[in-house]
Amino acid sequence: MAGRPEILFALFAGLDTLPGIGARTAQRLGGLDIATPRDLLFTLPHSGIDRSRRATIREVTPPCVVTVEVAVRRHLPAASKGRPHRVQVSDAEVDFELVFFHARGAWLQEQLPTGHRRLVSGRLELFDGVAQMVHPDHILPPEEAGDLPGFEPVYPLTEGVTQRVMHKAAAAALARAPDLAEWIDPALMAREGWPCWRAALKAGHAPEDMAALSPDAPARRRLAYDELFAHQLAMALARAAQRRQRGRAVRGTGALQRKVLDALDFTLTAAQERTIAEISADMAAGTRMSRLLQGDVGAGKTLVALMALLIAVESGGQGALMAPTGLLARQHYDSLAPLADAAGVRLDLLTGEDKGAARAAKLEALASGAMQILVGTHSLFQRDVTFADLRLAIVDEQHRFGVAQRMELGAKGAAADVLVMTATPIPRSLALAQYGDMDVSQLDEKPPGRRPIRTALVSAARLEEVVAHLRDALAAGRQAYWVCPLVEESESVDLTSAETRFRHLRAALGEGVVDLVHGQMPAAQKDAAMARFDAGETGVLVATTVIEVGVNVPNATIMVIERAESFGLAQLHQLRGRVGRGTAESTCLLLYAPPLSESARRRLQILRETEDGFRIAEEDLAIRGAGDLMGTAQSGLPRFRVADLERQTGLMALAQSDARALLASDPRLASERGAAARVLFWLMERDKAIRLLRVG
Ligand code: ADP
Ligand code: MG
């Protein structure tokens, strides 16, 4: 299919081709991200107003919206400037007033001619015992009363765009919606009781009551499903394209893994066993692995990564592990090197600090195959690095990357399998949205024997007590992180507060004891400060949020977070995860500036209740919403117009399994349903995905 199907042309025409929509309105609609009639179709009313007819206002209790037919009795024009123009009316039983400010009397006479009947609808209120309707929303002659629906949809608005304009525009767009062939599995449609696409749009724009506006209403669920299905089908196509690239069957002997396991003084958790088995099976298959390993901080991902790397080595090839920063690469290296030693495997570290001859020697060992596992930063893949036979690339993610970036990564490593690790638990519906092209392994169990972290909320007024507590802990040989407030999404502002706190703590606790790290330091300086803390040379590390990811200093048992209420839940969870890594009891102090808002209290309370990252992520989603949680812009997560990822959580999984099933039975989307799905791609502006279809 070369281009957009003709049946959709009218929906992608300019907005000003709609009757009654001029160039200016068309431009203003841009404020709602509406550029085409298609966008209007998917901009549904978010609420509604009950305009059911009453015989008399006596039936209702003000303040409330009421719709009633009245006889116009008398106009009382404004007595002076600034006073309202009032119109006395009576319904079947009661007299009341319509009130207008700044209105022209002549116009009002035209709208409400004395002695005539009118249907009026608006908000009725009581002033000094007199029922008044100020600026009715609607005034209609009785013969036009049918134009006003009993339940009036309310659309989102933007500067210069009124409800009236939205109604007109939506109706015009709806008139253009064609009948489209069905892309949803008929069995699913029947089971869910979903209407066809066009009927769902009509119902979505013409809700009959509040229930029809709910995310559970069949029409809304269907339209949401269309978006999710298009997204998942695009992801499934990417996955299929990736799997079609010839992979290689990489099978280990288990010999090296055995040696490492024997060298450990613990055994694998059941979750580690399971994920290692999932990864082995992928690697042994002839297709390329594209798998996400999701695990909370401290769940033991590093060991799983090593086991996977050893499979590559056992099979006679090489493996690479890439971390987001030099510091984290070094930490991975430090924890893996002794285990690799135990197995007699050659593992090395390559960072930006390797220069000249040392770097050349490492690269040569890599190119010859003598070096079996390489640990480094993400830039490994962009540089002049050549592997003799790379079979597995593991990416430890800091910021999640989008589908496109992952595909690029895959392209570099010839037929290498790809495993992405992330320490940020995300709710299942979002994981499916973002990683729908991958298979997901969850490390959802922590190694036994971890001591719970004591988490307390402390008012900032008690800061000096916290400092005194810190002094005692330092004397007892403990170490602490002190994280400074997230003032804005700006490192420089955060930095000011971190520097101030750094000076304050240095004065209180002693010169050489306190150190500072922040994101604006050169990497080498940052690494040096971290290394001093790691070696126990400093006792308190004041930091902006740069320590959030991956850092591991088991002797650090205290985490102080200032202005904890300004951080997101997931971030607080990540920060807290920096302690509780050793055998000693750990504490996390959440300092806050009272008074706490209700939602801030709720967030901090959740942290006190649980250390389960997955539960925290679900709560975060419920509190903040998906866009905020994922940072839509950089996450690669599309913006859905109808689908509600917080409240329609089950639909995403359904869309994924349905999309994968469709592709399994119809890989070229050549069937009738497949052809309909292609139209859906165009409709949902996912047409790039069509390029991924197998040619020929
Ligand atoms: P993650 O990378 O998932 O945050 P790590 O891999 O750094 O976690 O593991 C955290 C700590 O737990 C490490 O010190 C590691 O040696 C230890 N560990 C890993 N697996 C187990 C296990 N099965 N039993 C006990 N300790 C484990
Ligand atoms: Mg780790």
XYZ file of C-alpha atoms and ligand atoms in Angstrom:
724
model
C 0.000 0.000 0.000
C 1.716 3.110 -1.212
C -0.075 5.887 0.583
C -3.001 6.850 2.698
C -6.161 5.034 1.583
C -8.656 7.179 -0.229
C -11.423 6.376 2.187
C -9.558 8.448 4.817
C -8.768 11.499 2.660
C -11.633 13.594 3.987
C -10.542 12.980 7.579
C -7.051 14.282 6.916
C -8.113 17.377 4.982
C -7.644 20.847 6.447
C -10.022 21.805 9.246
C -11.272 24.764 7.243
C -12.768 22.362 4.714
C -15.398 21.596 7.365
C -18.618 23.597 6.971
C -18.724 26.484 9.420
C -15.025 26.294 10.332
C -12.962 29.187 9.069
C -9.229 29.644 8.937
C -9.154 31.417 12.285
C -11.070 28.737 14.163
C -8.971 26.099 12.452
C -5.864 27.766 13.789
C -7.288 28.155 17.269
C -8.145 24.461 17.425
C -4.397 23.900 17.319
C -4.502 24.817 21.006
C -6.190 21.466 21.575
C -3.715 19.702 19.317
C -6.419 19.387 16.700
C -5.169 19.782 13.141
C -7.511 17.585 11.113
C -11.099 16.326 11.179
C -9.546 13.050 12.321
C -8.221 14.746 15.467
C -11.696 16.129 16.131
C -13.172 12.636 15.948
C -10.854 11.472 18.701
C -11.368 14.498 20.912
C -14.270 13.251 22.969
C -16.359 15.225 25.444
C -14.936 14.902 28.940
C -18.147 15.621 30.778
C -21.786 16.410 30.206
C -24.677 18.497 31.457
C -28.097 17.090 32.167
C -30.577 19.165 30.214
C -33.638 17.023 30.699
C -36.825 19.108 30.544
C -38.666 20.086 33.711
C -42.234 21.342 33.925
C -41.188 23.742 36.677
C -38.099 24.737 38.638
C -39.982 23.589 41.704
C -38.781 20.071 40.803
C -35.148 20.937 41.496
C -33.058 22.225 44.375
C -30.782 25.112 43.427
C -27.982 25.626 42.821
C -28.235 23.345 39.813
C -28.672 23.331 36.066
C -32.305 23.296 34.999
C -34.083 23.326 31.646
C -37.614 24.605 31.582
C -40.103 26.302 29.293
C -41.146 29.775 30.432
C -43.368 32.639 29.429
C -41.526 35.987 29.207
C -43.358 38.500 31.436
C -41.408 41.707 31.737
C -38.001 43.248 30.989
C -36.395 45.358 33.700
C -33.501 47.116 31.945
C -30.376 48.010 33.885
C -31.174 50.853 36.265
C -27.667 52.229 35.885
C -24.351 51.255 34.404
C -22.995 48.122 36.032
C -26.436 46.960 37.156
C -27.950 43.876 35.515
C -30.789 43.696 33.050
C -33.430 41.404 34.508
C -36.197 39.501 32.782
C -39.129 38.192 34.776
C -40.407 34.826 33.561
C -42.817 32.143 34.785
C -42.815 28.428 34.220
C -45.862 26.200 34.753
C -45.897 27.001 38.482
C -43.272 29.517 39.570
C -41.995 33.004 38.700
C -38.269 33.628 38.570
C -35.711 35.894 36.938
C -33.197 35.714 34.149
C -30.271 38.028 34.826
C -27.868 39.574 32.309
C -24.847 41.753 32.854
C -23.463 44.022 30.129
C -26.070 42.938 27.614
C -27.732 45.106 25.008
C -31.415 45.563 25.822
C -32.473 45.395 22.170
C -30.722 42.077 21.675
C -32.342 40.686 24.807
C -35.754 41.797 23.586
C -35.120 39.883 20.404
C -34.048 36.761 22.274
C -36.790 36.993 24.863
C -39.757 38.858 23.376
C -42.230 39.874 26.023
C -45.322 37.679 25.977
C -43.667 34.794 24.127
C -42.591 31.384 25.280
C -38.960 30.217 25.385
C -37.046 27.181 26.493
C -34.270 28.306 28.826
C -31.499 26.241 30.297
C -28.811 27.269 32.722
C -27.663 27.366 36.261
C -30.334 28.305 38.747
C -29.349 29.944 42.008
C -31.097 31.547 44.932
C -30.349 35.168 45.820
C -32.153 36.479 48.861
C -34.786 33.827 48.368
C -35.343 34.749 44.697
C -34.581 32.121 42.073
C -32.318 33.538 39.369
C -30.691 32.205 36.276
C -27.677 34.331 35.395
C -26.802 34.239 31.695
C -28.713 31.131 30.607
C -26.625 28.761 28.485
C -29.460 28.294 26.010
C -32.525 30.290 25.005
C -34.619 28.660 22.295
C -38.074 29.191 20.810
C -40.246 26.158 21.705
C -40.286 24.945 18.098
C -36.466 24.619 18.167
C -36.364 22.906 21.543
C -35.573 19.618 19.829
C -32.109 20.991 18.935
C -31.015 20.842 22.541
C -30.131 17.280 23.554
C -31.345 16.009 26.905
C -27.741 15.408 27.856
C -25.304 17.921 26.489
C -21.693 16.858 25.966
C -18.953 19.169 27.241
C -15.720 19.317 25.265
C -12.297 20.455 26.314
C -11.777 24.060 25.234
C -8.947 26.338 24.337
C -8.506 30.070 23.859
C -11.103 31.372 21.426
C -12.894 28.035 21.042
C -16.321 27.783 22.683
C -18.538 24.776 23.349
C -20.683 25.865 20.450
C -17.704 25.768 18.090
C -16.608 22.382 19.387
C -20.091 20.953 18.939
C -20.308 22.246 15.413
C -16.819 21.064 14.513
C -17.282 17.618 16.032
C -20.606 17.171 14.266
C -19.057 18.172 10.944
C -16.168 15.757 11.426
C -18.566 12.979 12.401
C -20.549 13.537 9.229
C -17.356 12.683 7.341
C -16.543 9.501 9.244
C -16.790 6.656 6.740
C -17.827 3.090 7.435
C -14.573 1.191 7.830
C -14.003 -2.529 7.604
C -13.566 -4.060 11.066
C -10.028 -4.647 12.357
C -11.013 -6.026 15.744
C -11.350 -9.766 16.179
C -15.092 -10.494 15.868
C -15.038 -12.828 18.866
C -13.548 -10.069 21.007
C -16.127 -7.559 19.738
C -18.933 -9.921 20.653
C -17.516 -10.761 24.053
C -17.013 -7.109 24.963
C -20.253 -5.945 23.398
C -18.435 -3.273 21.411
C -20.090 -1.243 18.655
C -18.455 -0.850 15.238
C -16.035 2.055 14.780
C -18.453 4.577 13.369
C -21.172 3.778 15.882
C -18.616 4.030 18.682
C -17.617 7.514 17.512
C -21.227 8.596 17.344
C -21.909 7.290 20.822
C -18.671 8.793 22.122
C -19.719 12.248 20.934
C -23.337 11.906 21.974
C -23.311 10.470 25.487
C -26.801 9.968 26.850
C -25.855 10.148 30.488
C -22.892 10.268 32.844
C -22.331 6.512 32.546
C -21.644 6.932 28.826
C -18.683 9.177 29.693
C -17.046 6.578 31.883
C -13.901 4.854 30.610
C -15.887 1.618 31.031
C -18.587 2.592 28.541
C -18.432 0.189 25.567
C -18.024 2.924 22.937
C -15.147 4.516 24.818
C -13.479 1.221 25.506
C -13.654 0.342 21.862
C -12.147 3.626 20.726
C -9.439 3.310 23.366
C -8.781 -0.210 22.215
C -8.343 0.990 18.632
C -5.511 3.266 19.740
C -3.857 0.613 21.859
C -4.291 -2.021 19.190
C -2.686 0.190 16.540
C 0.186 0.851 18.926
C 0.638 -2.792 19.847
C 0.344 -3.915 16.257
C 3.119 -1.479 15.313
C 5.234 -2.833 18.163
C 4.440 -6.400 17.148
C 5.552 -5.606 13.595
C 8.817 -4.181 14.921
C 9.259 -7.318 16.980
C 8.503 -9.567 14.028
C 10.920 -7.634 11.821
C 13.579 -8.015 14.461
C 12.923 -11.716 14.861
C 13.096 -12.269 11.116
C 16.669 -11.041 11.044
C 18.710 -14.123 11.190
C 19.745 -14.695 14.749
C 21.930 -17.484 15.859
C 21.212 -20.298 18.185
C 23.512 -19.624 21.119
C 23.697 -22.541 23.523
C 25.836 -22.708 26.628
C 27.359 -25.791 28.174
C 26.602 -24.671 31.703
C 30.236 -25.274 32.676
C 31.200 -21.647 33.345
C 27.874 -20.870 35.004
C 28.490 -23.826 37.326
C 31.871 -22.459 38.379
C 30.400 -19.070 39.215
C 27.490 -20.531 41.159
C 29.929 -22.657 43.131
C 31.939 -19.556 43.995
C 28.915 -17.769 45.478
C 28.021 -18.039 49.131
C 24.328 -17.963 48.303
C 21.945 -19.632 45.898
C 19.847 -18.065 43.181
C 16.387 -16.868 44.026
C 13.515 -18.562 42.221
C 12.974 -15.377 40.212
C 16.616 -15.376 39.128
C 16.360 -19.040 38.085
C 13.230 -18.295 36.095
C 14.574 -15.246 34.278
C 17.862 -16.992 33.479
C 15.846 -19.839 31.970
C 13.792 -17.369 29.888
C 16.939 -15.724 28.590
C 18.655 -19.053 27.821
C 15.655 -20.211 25.838
C 15.656 -16.980 23.793
C 19.360 -17.239 23.118
C 19.075 -20.875 22.081
C 16.353 -20.013 19.576
C 17.308 -19.164 16.015
C 15.642 -15.750 16.210
C 17.218 -12.699 17.788
C 16.436 -12.109 21.420
C 14.934 -8.759 22.319
C 14.136 -8.990 25.979
C 13.655 -6.617 28.851
C 14.780 -7.610 32.324
C 12.866 -5.552 34.810
C 13.813 -5.756 38.451
C 13.658 -3.574 41.482
C 16.829 -2.214 43.031
C 18.728 -4.970 44.810
C 16.810 -7.767 43.113
C 20.047 -9.207 41.751
C 19.997 -8.262 38.084
C 23.771 -8.164 37.820
C 24.072 -11.866 38.479
C 21.389 -12.669 35.943
C 23.303 -10.538 33.454
C 26.490 -12.445 34.163
C 24.800 -15.808 33.696
C 23.546 -14.650 30.299
C 26.979 -13.340 29.312
C 28.485 -16.682 30.264
C 26.155 -18.461 27.864
C 27.651 -16.359 25.055
C 31.149 -17.224 26.238
C 30.391 -20.930 26.719
C 29.157 -21.071 23.149
C 32.491 -19.690 21.968
C 31.492 -16.041 21.497
C 31.627 -12.747 23.374
C 29.309 -10.640 25.483
C 29.080 -6.940 26.316
C 27.493 -5.103 29.215
C 26.871 -1.402 28.846
C 26.032 1.010 31.647
C 24.819 4.601 31.381
C 27.796 6.154 33.200
C 31.458 5.414 33.717
C 30.854 5.098 37.442
C 28.208 2.440 37.000
C 30.289 0.611 34.427
C 33.095 0.457 36.969
C 30.761 -0.810 39.666
C 29.474 -3.521 37.369
C 33.036 -4.375 36.548
C 34.055 -4.493 40.223
C 31.257 -6.849 41.124
C 31.663 -9.088 38.083
C 35.458 -9.334 37.902
C 35.951 -11.701 40.873
C 33.194 -13.998 39.571
C 34.628 -14.016 36.066
C 37.974 -14.846 37.644
C 36.441 -17.779 39.444
C 35.211 -19.080 36.113
C 38.496 -18.367 34.361
C 36.806 -15.949 31.969
C 38.568 -12.883 30.655
C 36.495 -9.796 31.434
C 37.606 -6.192 31.114
C 36.428 -2.627 31.454
C 36.553 -0.023 28.707
C 35.659 3.571 29.511
C 36.508 7.041 28.259
C 39.485 7.010 30.595
C 41.258 4.315 28.620
C 43.602 6.152 26.315
C 46.480 5.443 24.030
C 48.286 2.141 24.270
C 46.137 0.738 27.051
C 43.015 1.352 25.016
C 44.571 -0.061 21.875
C 45.570 -3.219 23.737
C 42.043 -3.717 25.017
C 40.552 -3.160 21.601
C 42.927 -5.630 20.094
C 42.096 -8.265 22.676
C 38.462 -7.650 21.869
C 38.961 -7.901 18.137
C 40.959 -11.107 18.465
C 38.401 -12.683 20.745
C 40.853 -13.061 23.633
C 38.699 -10.736 25.713
C 35.445 -12.573 26.304
C 33.298 -10.071 28.186
C 33.539 -6.303 27.911
C 31.960 -3.918 30.398
C 31.659 -0.288 29.348
C 29.425 2.701 28.790
C 26.694 2.988 26.189
C 29.165 4.711 23.896
C 30.773 1.313 23.297
C 28.431 0.897 20.414
C 29.070 4.235 18.811
C 32.836 3.996 18.832
C 35.385 2.183 16.766
C 34.906 -0.939 18.828
C 35.041 -4.247 16.992
C 34.176 -7.571 18.479
C 35.492 -10.855 17.147
C 32.122 -12.476 17.694
C 29.585 -10.555 19.758
C 26.670 -12.787 20.678
C 24.985 -10.931 23.494
C 24.668 -7.200 24.171
C 23.251 -6.191 27.540
C 22.170 -2.611 28.036
C 21.719 -1.322 31.559
C 19.351 1.553 31.094
C 19.266 4.802 32.911
C 16.760 6.678 30.875
C 14.566 4.314 29.049
C 15.050 4.563 25.376
C 12.492 4.404 22.680
C 11.803 1.611 20.262
C 13.756 3.298 17.461
C 16.915 3.548 19.543
C 16.662 -0.068 20.569
C 16.384 -1.094 16.955
C 19.509 0.902 16.110
C 21.327 -0.820 18.867
C 20.323 -4.193 17.507
C 21.569 -3.209 14.082
C 25.124 -2.641 15.370
C 25.593 -6.045 16.869
C 25.135 -8.130 13.731
C 23.074 -11.086 14.863
C 23.642 -10.482 18.557
C 20.909 -11.057 21.083
C 19.863 -7.974 23.039
C 18.903 -7.823 26.700
C 17.861 -4.520 28.236
C 17.944 -4.173 32.018
C 16.015 -1.562 33.906
C 15.859 -0.909 37.620
C 12.736 1.193 37.376
C 9.699 -0.927 38.007
C 6.887 0.365 35.869
C 3.251 -0.693 35.979
C 2.373 -3.528 33.677
C 0.155 -1.513 31.348
C 2.937 0.997 30.781
C 5.595 -1.670 30.413
C 3.489 -3.185 27.663
C 2.980 0.208 26.046
C 6.625 1.029 26.021
C 8.247 -2.304 25.549
C 5.530 -3.978 23.535
C 8.078 -4.954 20.898
C 10.110 -6.884 23.449
C 9.543 -9.818 25.704
C 9.601 -8.990 29.361
C 11.179 -10.880 32.254
C 10.370 -9.673 35.710
C 12.711 -10.149 38.637
C 9.980 -9.709 41.184
C 11.563 -11.283 44.223
C 14.418 -10.061 46.358
C 17.200 -12.201 47.792
C 16.321 -13.424 51.274
C 17.646 -11.925 54.474
C 17.353 -8.276 53.529
C 16.637 -6.074 56.484
C 13.713 -3.730 55.976
C 14.669 -0.063 55.749
C 13.175 2.004 58.543
C 11.458 4.926 56.846
C 10.353 7.977 58.818
C 8.733 11.308 57.987
C 10.462 14.166 59.763
C 9.466 17.809 59.730
C 12.203 20.130 58.483
C 11.871 21.964 61.776
C 13.760 19.057 63.325
C 16.725 19.337 60.987
C 19.222 19.879 63.798
C 18.095 16.663 65.493
C 18.759 14.856 62.244
C 22.239 16.352 62.096
C 22.898 15.231 65.680
C 21.716 11.736 64.797
C 24.059 11.775 61.829
C 26.982 12.741 64.068
C 26.345 9.686 66.263
C 26.054 7.394 63.264
C 29.312 8.691 61.814
C 31.016 8.078 65.151
C 29.774 4.491 64.943
C 31.428 4.115 61.534
C 28.319 4.444 59.385
C 27.947 6.526 56.245
C 25.086 8.614 54.944
C 23.690 10.164 51.788
C 22.055 13.554 52.023
C 19.934 14.333 48.983
C 18.987 17.917 48.388
C 15.644 19.215 47.287
C 14.473 18.990 43.784
C 13.791 22.679 43.476
C 12.996 22.692 39.817
C 13.745 20.522 36.874
C 16.986 22.411 36.707
C 20.323 21.195 37.937
C 21.591 24.721 38.536
C 18.865 25.645 40.986
C 19.164 22.291 42.712
C 22.843 22.901 42.949
C 22.457 26.080 44.981
C 20.549 24.227 47.636
C 23.024 21.342 47.605
C 25.960 23.696 48.035
C 24.282 25.524 50.873
C 23.549 22.259 52.644
C 27.071 21.036 51.971
C 28.594 24.063 53.697
C 26.182 23.772 56.588
C 26.929 20.091 57.185
C 30.653 20.601 56.792
C 30.523 23.259 59.495
C 28.488 20.969 61.760
C 30.288 17.664 61.180
C 33.828 18.560 60.211
C 35.862 19.443 57.158
C 37.016 16.155 55.689
C 33.878 14.253 56.584
C 31.424 15.749 54.106
C 31.639 15.667 50.334
C 29.483 16.944 47.494
C 28.507 15.499 44.129
C 26.253 17.001 41.537
C 25.403 16.609 37.893
C 27.349 19.617 36.691
C 30.688 18.284 37.896
C 32.979 16.819 35.264
C 32.549 13.050 35.215
C 36.044 12.394 36.540
C 35.497 14.643 39.549
C 32.162 13.027 40.237
C 33.683 9.571 40.031
C 36.478 10.664 42.378
C 33.998 11.919 44.984
C 32.031 8.694 44.676
C 35.200 6.670 44.990
C 36.195 8.499 48.204
C 32.771 7.758 49.638
C 32.933 4.151 48.446
C 36.336 3.747 50.148
C 34.960 5.170 53.398
C 37.196 8.252 53.290
C 34.167 10.511 53.552
C 31.182 9.883 55.777
C 28.441 12.046 54.300
C 27.779 12.531 50.641
C 25.643 15.537 49.858
C 24.114 15.077 46.451
C 21.613 16.254 43.945
C 19.694 13.372 42.457
C 22.701 12.142 40.477
C 23.157 9.274 42.895
C 19.759 7.930 42.006
C 20.901 5.189 39.709
C 22.713 2.019 40.541
C 25.244 3.250 43.076
C 26.208 0.593 45.573
C 27.970 1.401 48.863
C 26.903 -1.230 51.419
C 28.304 0.665 54.414
C 25.984 3.598 53.732
C 22.988 3.029 55.964
C 21.354 6.431 56.212
C 19.505 8.251 53.475
C 18.285 11.741 54.219
C 16.054 13.300 51.580
C 15.255 16.967 51.967
C 11.933 18.326 50.733
C 10.900 14.758 50.085
C 7.449 16.011 49.120
C 8.898 17.590 45.990
C 10.078 14.255 44.580
C 8.103 11.690 42.659
C 7.370 8.370 44.325
C 9.461 6.340 41.938
C 12.394 8.635 42.447
C 12.115 8.455 46.223
C 12.020 4.702 45.947
C 15.166 4.694 43.809
C 16.945 6.989 46.229
C 15.981 4.916 49.235
C 17.280 1.858 47.427
C 20.810 3.233 47.824
C 20.738 2.079 51.459
C 19.791 -1.278 52.918
C 22.490 -2.945 50.830
C 24.582 -4.256 53.695
C 23.871 -6.314 56.781
C 23.358 -3.372 59.165
C 19.981 -1.795 59.828
C 19.262 1.130 57.491
C 17.203 4.267 57.859
C 15.587 6.603 55.380
C 14.553 10.012 56.686
C 12.089 11.906 54.553
C 12.361 15.547 55.552
C 9.429 17.693 54.564
C 8.389 21.304 54.868
C 5.018 21.432 56.621
C 2.184 21.705 55.972
C 1.958 18.690 53.686
C -0.769 18.643 51.083
C -3.119 15.683 51.199
C -1.597 14.062 48.125
C 1.971 14.615 49.331
C 1.095 12.965 52.615
C -0.432 10.039 50.761
C 2.664 9.603 48.613
C 5.075 9.679 51.520
C 2.828 7.338 53.470
C 3.035 4.728 50.702
C 6.813 4.773 51.023
C 6.528 4.091 54.718
C 4.221 1.176 54.047
C 6.121 -0.700 51.395
C 9.453 -1.289 49.727
C 7.857 -3.120 46.824
C 8.830 -1.127 43.753
C 6.066 -2.565 41.629
C 3.405 -1.589 44.127
C 4.911 1.869 44.448
C 4.871 2.234 40.676
C 1.190 1.305 40.475
C 0.350 3.845 43.167
C 2.423 6.465 41.403
C 0.508 5.815 38.208
C -2.793 6.190 40.013
C -1.700 9.437 41.656
C 0.168 11.145 38.858
C -1.146 9.703 35.643
C 0.771 8.067 32.859
C 2.055 11.142 31.070
C 3.737 12.486 34.144
C 5.042 9.153 35.247
C 6.783 8.308 32.040
C 7.688 11.797 30.941
C 5.891 11.231 27.652
C 8.205 13.378 25.579
C 11.386 11.387 26.032
C 9.877 8.006 26.777
C 8.750 7.064 23.294
C 5.318 6.480 24.770
C 2.722 7.789 22.353
C 0.088 10.181 23.532
C -3.269 8.494 23.426
C -6.288 10.687 22.845
C -8.970 8.344 24.086
C -7.210 5.545 25.937
C -6.781 6.117 29.633
C -3.795 4.133 30.850
C -4.713 4.648 34.477
C -8.275 3.473 34.275
C -8.336 1.074 31.357
C -5.398 -0.981 32.517
C -6.531 -4.338 31.174
C -6.934 -3.178 27.586
C -3.237 -2.864 26.861
C -2.499 -6.510 27.557
C -5.507 -7.512 25.486
C -4.296 -5.366 22.605
C -0.851 -6.884 22.781
C -1.945 -10.505 22.712
C -4.486 -9.763 19.994
C -1.901 -7.920 17.873
C 0.619 -10.721 18.198
C -2.041 -13.312 17.372
C -3.121 -11.428 14.263
C 0.457 -11.206 13.006
C 1.083 -14.858 13.738
C -1.809 -15.884 11.530
C -1.405 -13.127 8.954
C 2.206 -11.836 8.927
C 1.686 -9.663 5.857
C -1.670 -8.308 6.897
C -3.028 -9.703 3.657
C -6.335 -11.064 4.941
C -9.511 -9.030 5.020
C -8.911 -8.192 8.667
C -5.266 -7.470 7.884
C -6.289 -4.951 5.240
C -8.595 -3.297 7.743
C -5.695 -3.122 10.200
C -3.598 -1.297 7.586
C -6.312 1.321 7.364
C -6.216 1.536 11.142
C -2.481 2.293 10.959
C -3.183 5.238 8.678
C -6.086 6.364 10.795
C -3.919 6.307 13.929
C -0.970 7.923 12.190
C 1.175 4.879 12.737
C 1.724 4.418 9.035
C 5.519 4.182 9.466
C 4.891 0.736 10.865
C 3.610 -0.393 7.490
C 7.163 -0.219 6.185
C 8.020 -3.023 8.564
C 5.730 -5.403 6.752
C 7.573 -8.135 4.951
C 7.946 -7.126 1.330
C 6.923 -9.372 -1.545
P 20.347 -4.963 41.215
O 21.367 -4.757 40.132
O 19.168 -5.738 40.744
O 19.988 -3.715 41.920
P 22.451 -6.428 42.331
O 22.639 -7.346 41.211
O 23.374 -5.282 42.451
O 20.983 -5.872 42.300
O 22.403 -7.282 43.661
C 22.330 -6.657 44.899
C 23.098 -7.471 45.905
O 22.447 -8.716 46.123
C 24.502 -7.811 45.458
O 25.347 -7.582 46.542
C 24.437 -9.279 45.074
O 25.645 -9.941 45.309
C 23.373 -9.803 46.011
N 22.637 -10.965 45.490
C 22.283 -11.189 44.211
N 21.589 -12.338 44.094
C 21.502 -12.859 45.345
C 20.908 -14.055 45.885
N 20.268 -14.922 45.112
N 21.025 -14.267 47.213
C 21.668 -13.379 47.996
N 22.248 -12.249 47.552
C 22.171 -11.977 46.239
Mg 23.185 -3.586 40.154
